[in-house]
């Protein structure tokens, strides 16, 4: 499997358009990998995780074709992840020469919210799947399991464990420190590539927060190792970066290199180690 990062920013984006902090000012000057759009990723060019507000521009930037997407997984319904308005362009009468339905997976709020935006949708264009935590479903050769995150107060937010042909990707944000039920489900599960959020930079190991700092990322890495999830070739990568963390791309790379952790950027395409 491979993963393509469409966006790697937290909810404000980088730069935050309403911010003049040093991080945002430097990002405007440096551009390149320091410009980050809202978090979203595509696996194998066909399985999309979240729809960012910049979805259309992300696809254009990276030369991707949305009509190739077969499945959509929503982590939760916060607006930086849940831009369901763009899905209306896939409705009959708006999108043409579409040959397959888009299967949408998520919690009850995500599924109901998406269906409300798409009144009169046809089975030829959309199929909805309301999933409960820790129950695995299969689609097009993928086994996908929603695991609980520790993120929103009034919503069951999901991280995703995705398997295909003996390979696995754990997409773990927005998450905070995972609930114990998630840790126990992961015990003994081999993870080839883990994507963890790094919203707050160096901010102490605060496991009660609804986002991770670098210290929490390192602790999560160690817990995954203790649970037997990581092997010699396992890859860890951080995404969902906030300007409030105060670390530009090169700063994050310097902090993560010695921990053998990669730092994602917008447009990064990464294959699982063989």
Short mmCIF file of C-alpha atoms in Angstrom, two decimals:
data_model
loop_
_atom_site.label_atom_id
_atom_site.label_comp_id
_atom_site.label_asym_id
_atom_site.label_seq_id
_atom_site.Cartn_x
_atom_site.Cartn_y
_atom_site.Cartn_z
CA UNK A 1 0.00 0.00 0.00
CA UNK A 2 0.94 3.64 -0.35
CA UNK A 3 -0.33 6.83 1.25
CA UNK A 4 -0.50 10.26 -0.38
CA UNK A 5 -0.81 13.24 1.98
CA UNK A 6 -3.15 15.80 0.46
CA UNK A 7 -2.90 18.06 3.50
CA UNK A 8 -0.92 18.01 6.74
CA UNK A 9 -2.15 20.98 8.81
CA UNK A 10 -4.31 21.24 11.88
CA UNK A 11 -7.55 23.23 11.89
CA UNK A 12 -6.03 26.68 11.25
CA UNK A 13 -3.88 25.70 8.27
CA UNK A 14 -0.37 27.07 7.89
CA UNK A 15 -0.22 29.95 7.57
CA UNK A 16 -3.42 30.73 9.43
CA UNK A 17 -4.91 33.53 7.28
CA UNK A 18 -5.89 35.47 10.41
CA UNK A 19 -2.55 35.12 12.17
CA UNK A 20 0.68 37.14 12.22
CA UNK A 21 2.68 34.93 14.58
CA UNK A 22 6.32 34.29 13.71
CA UNK A 23 5.55 30.79 12.45
CA UNK A 24 2.87 31.98 10.02
CA UNK A 25 4.98 34.92 8.86
CA UNK A 26 7.94 32.65 8.17
CA UNK A 27 5.72 30.15 6.35
CA UNK A 28 4.52 32.94 4.04
CA UNK A 29 8.13 33.75 3.22
CA UNK A 30 9.55 30.22 3.00
CA UNK A 31 6.54 28.56 1.30
CA UNK A 32 7.40 25.04 0.02
CA UNK A 33 6.93 22.40 2.76
CA UNK A 34 6.02 25.05 5.33
CA UNK A 35 2.72 25.73 3.55
CA UNK A 36 0.19 23.24 4.90
CA UNK A 37 -3.45 22.72 3.94
CA UNK A 38 -5.98 20.89 6.10
CA UNK A 39 -5.34 17.23 6.83
CA UNK A 40 -6.46 14.56 4.40
CA UNK A 41 -4.85 11.54 2.76
CA UNK A 42 -5.47 9.02 -0.02
CA UNK A 43 -4.42 5.38 0.17
CA UNK A 44 -3.58 3.68 -3.13
CA UNK A 45 -5.28 6.55 -5.01
CA UNK A 46 -8.70 5.07 -4.17
CA UNK A 47 -9.35 5.27 -0.43
CA UNK A 48 -9.76 8.84 0.83
CA UNK A 49 -9.54 9.77 4.51
CA UNK A 50 -11.47 12.98 5.26
CA UNK A 51 -12.38 15.80 2.87
CA UNK A 52 -10.54 19.06 3.55
CA UNK A 53 -11.90 22.52 2.70
CA UNK A 54 -9.16 22.74 0.02
CA UNK A 55 -10.01 19.32 -1.46
CA UNK A 56 -10.40 20.44 -5.08
CA UNK A 57 -7.19 22.48 -5.02
CA UNK A 58 -5.27 19.66 -3.33
CA UNK A 59 -6.22 17.32 -6.18
CA UNK A 60 -5.27 19.87 -8.83
CA UNK A 61 -1.93 20.56 -7.14
CA UNK A 62 -1.02 16.87 -7.08
CA UNK A 63 -2.54 15.85 -10.41
CA UNK A 64 -5.07 13.43 -8.90
CA UNK A 65 -8.45 12.35 -10.29
CA UNK A 66 -11.32 12.30 -7.76
CA UNK A 67 -13.36 9.98 -9.98
CA UNK A 68 -10.87 7.20 -9.16
CA UNK A 69 -11.75 7.37 -5.45
CA UNK A 70 -13.87 4.37 -4.42
CA UNK A 71 -14.14 4.77 -0.63
CA UNK A 72 -14.21 7.67 1.83
CA UNK A 73 -13.47 7.32 5.54
CA UNK A 74 -14.41 10.15 7.91
CA UNK A 75 -12.54 10.47 11.19
CA UNK A 76 -15.12 12.91 12.63
CA UNK A 77 -17.24 15.91 11.68
CA UNK A 78 -15.11 18.92 12.64
CA UNK A 79 -15.16 21.28 9.63
CA UNK A 80 -11.47 20.95 8.74
CA UNK A 81 -12.09 17.23 8.10
CA UNK A 82 -15.73 17.15 7.01
CA UNK A 83 -16.13 19.25 3.87
CA UNK A 84 -19.13 17.28 2.60
CA UNK A 85 -20.28 20.15 0.39
CA UNK A 86 -17.77 19.11 -2.26
CA UNK A 87 -19.50 15.74 -2.51
CA UNK A 88 -22.53 17.42 -4.06
CA UNK A 89 -20.49 17.81 -7.24
CA UNK A 90 -20.66 14.01 -7.53
CA UNK A 91 -24.46 14.00 -7.65
CA UNK A 92 -26.27 13.05 -10.86
CA UNK A 93 -26.67 16.11 -13.03
CA UNK A 94 -23.44 17.62 -11.67
CA UNK A 95 -20.73 14.99 -12.23
CA UNK A 96 -20.73 13.13 -15.52
CA UNK A 97 -19.24 9.82 -16.74
CA UNK A 98 -18.99 8.41 -13.22
CA UNK A 99 -19.04 4.64 -13.35
CA UNK A 100 -19.15 3.54 -9.69
CA UNK A 101 -20.65 4.62 -6.37
CA UNK A 102 -18.56 6.27 -3.65
CA UNK A 103 -18.75 4.20 -0.46
CA UNK A 104 -18.74 6.48 2.59
CA UNK A 105 -17.79 5.10 6.02
CA UNK A 106 -18.01 6.88 9.37
CA UNK A 107 -19.83 7.36 12.64
CA UNK A 108 -23.54 8.18 12.81
CA UNK A 109 -22.98 11.96 12.77
CA UNK A 110 -20.78 11.74 9.69
CA UNK A 111 -23.13 9.46 7.78
CA UNK A 112 -26.26 11.44 8.64
CA UNK A 113 -24.48 14.72 7.93
CA UNK A 114 -23.30 13.55 4.52
CA UNK A 115 -26.72 12.15 3.58
CA UNK A 116 -28.40 15.44 4.51
CA UNK A 117 -26.13 17.34 2.12
CA UNK A 118 -27.00 14.92 -0.70
CA UNK A 119 -30.82 14.86 -0.91
CA UNK A 120 -32.14 12.52 -3.54
CA UNK A 121 -28.80 10.74 -4.00
CA UNK A 122 -28.84 7.58 -6.07
CA UNK A 123 -27.29 4.21 -5.27
CA UNK A 124 -25.25 4.60 -8.44
CA UNK A 125 -23.43 7.59 -6.90
CA UNK A 126 -23.27 6.98 -3.12
CA UNK A 127 -23.42 4.15 -0.61
CA UNK A 128 -23.40 4.90 3.12
CA UNK A 129 -21.99 2.69 5.88
CA UNK A 130 -22.47 3.67 9.53
CA UNK A 131 -19.75 1.89 11.49
CA UNK A 132 -19.36 1.15 15.18
CA UNK A 133 -15.97 1.06 16.93
CA UNK A 134 -13.81 -2.07 16.66
CA UNK A 135 -16.03 -3.81 14.08
CA UNK A 136 -14.11 -4.61 10.89
CA UNK A 137 -15.70 -4.29 7.45
CA UNK A 138 -14.32 -5.20 4.04
CA UNK A 139 -14.39 -3.30 0.77
CA UNK A 140 -12.47 -3.93 -2.45
CA UNK A 141 -9.87 -6.10 -0.73
CA UNK A 142 -9.36 -3.73 2.21
CA UNK A 143 -10.19 -4.58 5.81
CA UNK A 144 -11.00 -1.34 7.64
CA UNK A 145 -11.59 -1.01 11.36
CA UNK A 146 -12.66 2.19 13.14
CA UNK A 147 -10.90 2.60 16.49
CA UNK A 148 -11.78 5.16 19.14
CA UNK A 149 -9.91 8.44 19.43
CA UNK A 150 -9.85 10.82 22.39
CA UNK A 151 -10.83 14.02 20.64
CA UNK A 152 -14.33 15.55 20.64
CA UNK A 153 -16.56 15.94 23.69
CA UNK A 154 -19.86 14.93 22.10
CA UNK A 155 -18.82 12.67 19.24
CA UNK A 156 -17.21 9.25 18.88
CA UNK A 157 -14.18 10.16 16.77
CA UNK A 158 -12.36 7.46 14.85
CA UNK A 159 -8.84 6.51 13.98
CA UNK A 160 -8.53 3.89 11.24
CA UNK A 161 -6.72 0.56 10.96
CA UNK A 162 -6.51 -0.41 7.29
CA UNK A 163 -5.24 -3.77 6.03
CA UNK A 164 -4.69 -5.21 2.57
CA UNK A 165 -2.69 -8.20 1.34
CA UNK A 166 -0.73 -8.57 4.57
CA UNK A 167 0.10 -4.85 4.93
CA UNK A 168 -1.38 -2.39 7.42
CA UNK A 169 -1.69 1.36 7.90
CA UNK A 170 -2.81 2.94 11.17
CA UNK A 171 -4.13 6.46 10.60
CA UNK A 172 -4.25 7.98 14.06
CA UNK A 173 -5.55 11.56 14.13
CA UNK A 174 -7.34 13.67 15.36
CA UNK A 175 -6.80 11.49 18.37
CA UNK A 176 -5.15 12.69 21.55
CA UNK A 177 -3.80 9.81 23.63
CA UNK A 178 -5.80 6.79 22.53
CA UNK A 179 -8.44 5.35 24.87
CA UNK A 180 -7.42 2.12 26.58
CA UNK A 181 -9.92 0.14 24.47
CA UNK A 182 -8.02 1.21 21.36
CA UNK A 183 -4.66 0.30 22.85
CA UNK A 184 -5.97 -3.13 23.78
CA UNK A 185 -7.41 -3.71 20.30
CA UNK A 186 -4.04 -2.80 18.78
CA UNK A 187 -2.14 -5.22 21.01
CA UNK A 188 -0.26 -7.66 18.82
CA UNK A 189 -1.48 -6.09 15.57
CA UNK A 190 1.41 -5.53 13.14
CA UNK A 191 1.58 -1.92 11.93
CA UNK A 192 3.64 -1.29 8.82
CA UNK A 193 2.97 2.45 8.71
CA UNK A 194 1.55 4.59 11.51
CA UNK A 195 0.42 8.18 11.00
CA UNK A 196 0.28 10.10 14.29
CA UNK A 197 -0.78 13.67 14.87
CA UNK A 198 1.72 16.26 16.08
CA UNK A 199 -0.50 19.25 16.70
CA UNK A 200 1.32 20.97 19.55
CA UNK A 201 5.05 20.56 18.91
CA UNK A 202 7.03 20.38 22.15
CA UNK A 203 4.35 20.94 24.77
CA UNK A 204 4.91 18.29 27.41
CA UNK A 205 3.50 14.77 27.53
CA UNK A 206 -0.11 15.78 28.18
CA UNK A 207 -2.14 12.60 27.75
CA UNK A 208 -5.39 14.20 28.86
CA UNK A 209 -5.45 16.62 25.93
CA UNK A 210 -7.46 15.98 22.76
CA UNK A 211 -4.34 16.40 20.58
CA UNK A 212 -0.79 15.09 20.76
CA UNK A 213 2.46 16.92 21.35
CA UNK A 214 5.82 15.58 20.19
CA UNK A 215 6.40 14.14 23.65
CA UNK A 216 3.06 12.33 23.41
CA UNK A 217 3.97 11.04 19.93
CA UNK A 218 7.19 9.57 21.33
CA UNK A 219 5.25 7.98 24.20
CA UNK A 220 2.68 6.56 21.77
CA UNK A 221 5.50 5.11 19.68
CA UNK A 222 6.90 3.43 22.78
CA UNK A 223 3.48 2.06 23.77
CA UNK A 224 2.97 0.62 20.27
CA UNK A 225 6.35 -1.06 20.54
CA UNK A 226 5.46 -2.48 23.97
CA UNK A 227 2.24 -3.90 22.54
CA UNK A 228 4.14 -5.68 19.78
CA UNK A 229 2.78 -3.51 16.95
CA UNK A 230 6.09 -2.29 15.53
CA UNK A 231 8.69 -4.31 13.67
CA UNK A 232 12.11 -3.43 12.29
CA UNK A 233 10.72 -2.00 9.05
CA UNK A 234 7.71 -0.24 10.58
CA UNK A 235 7.42 3.42 9.58
CA UNK A 236 6.12 6.23 11.78
CA UNK A 237 5.18 9.60 10.37
CA UNK A 238 3.67 12.73 11.95
CA UNK A 239 1.08 14.99 10.37
CA UNK A 240 -1.70 17.40 11.48
CA UNK A 241 0.76 20.20 12.30
CA UNK A 242 -0.35 23.45 13.96
CA UNK A 243 1.32 26.85 13.86
CA UNK A 244 0.76 26.95 17.63
CA UNK A 245 3.49 24.31 17.95
CA UNK A 246 6.00 26.89 16.74
CA UNK A 247 8.06 24.42 14.68
CA UNK A 248 8.61 24.95 10.97
CA UNK A 249 9.15 21.91 8.76
CA UNK A 250 12.92 21.81 9.16
CA UNK A 251 12.57 22.19 12.94
CA UNK A 252 10.18 19.24 13.06
CA UNK A 253 12.52 17.15 10.92
CA UNK A 254 15.41 17.92 13.27
CA UNK A 255 13.30 16.91 16.29
CA UNK A 256 12.00 13.70 14.70
CA UNK A 257 15.06 12.44 12.83
CA UNK A 258 16.79 11.23 15.97
CA UNK A 259 13.58 9.39 16.93
CA UNK A 260 13.44 7.70 13.50
CA UNK A 261 10.11 9.40 12.76
CA UNK A 262 9.28 11.04 9.42
CA UNK A 263 7.51 14.39 9.02
CA UNK A 264 4.79 14.60 6.37
CA UNK A 265 4.28 17.53 4.04
CA UNK A 266 1.55 18.38 1.56
CA UNK A 267 1.93 16.17 -1.51
CA UNK A 268 4.15 13.53 0.10
CA UNK A 269 3.63 10.08 -1.44
CA UNK A 270 4.95 7.26 0.72
CA UNK A 271 4.93 3.48 0.14
CA UNK A 272 5.08 0.88 2.86
CA UNK A 273 8.56 -0.57 3.38
CA UNK A 274 8.94 -4.06 1.93
#
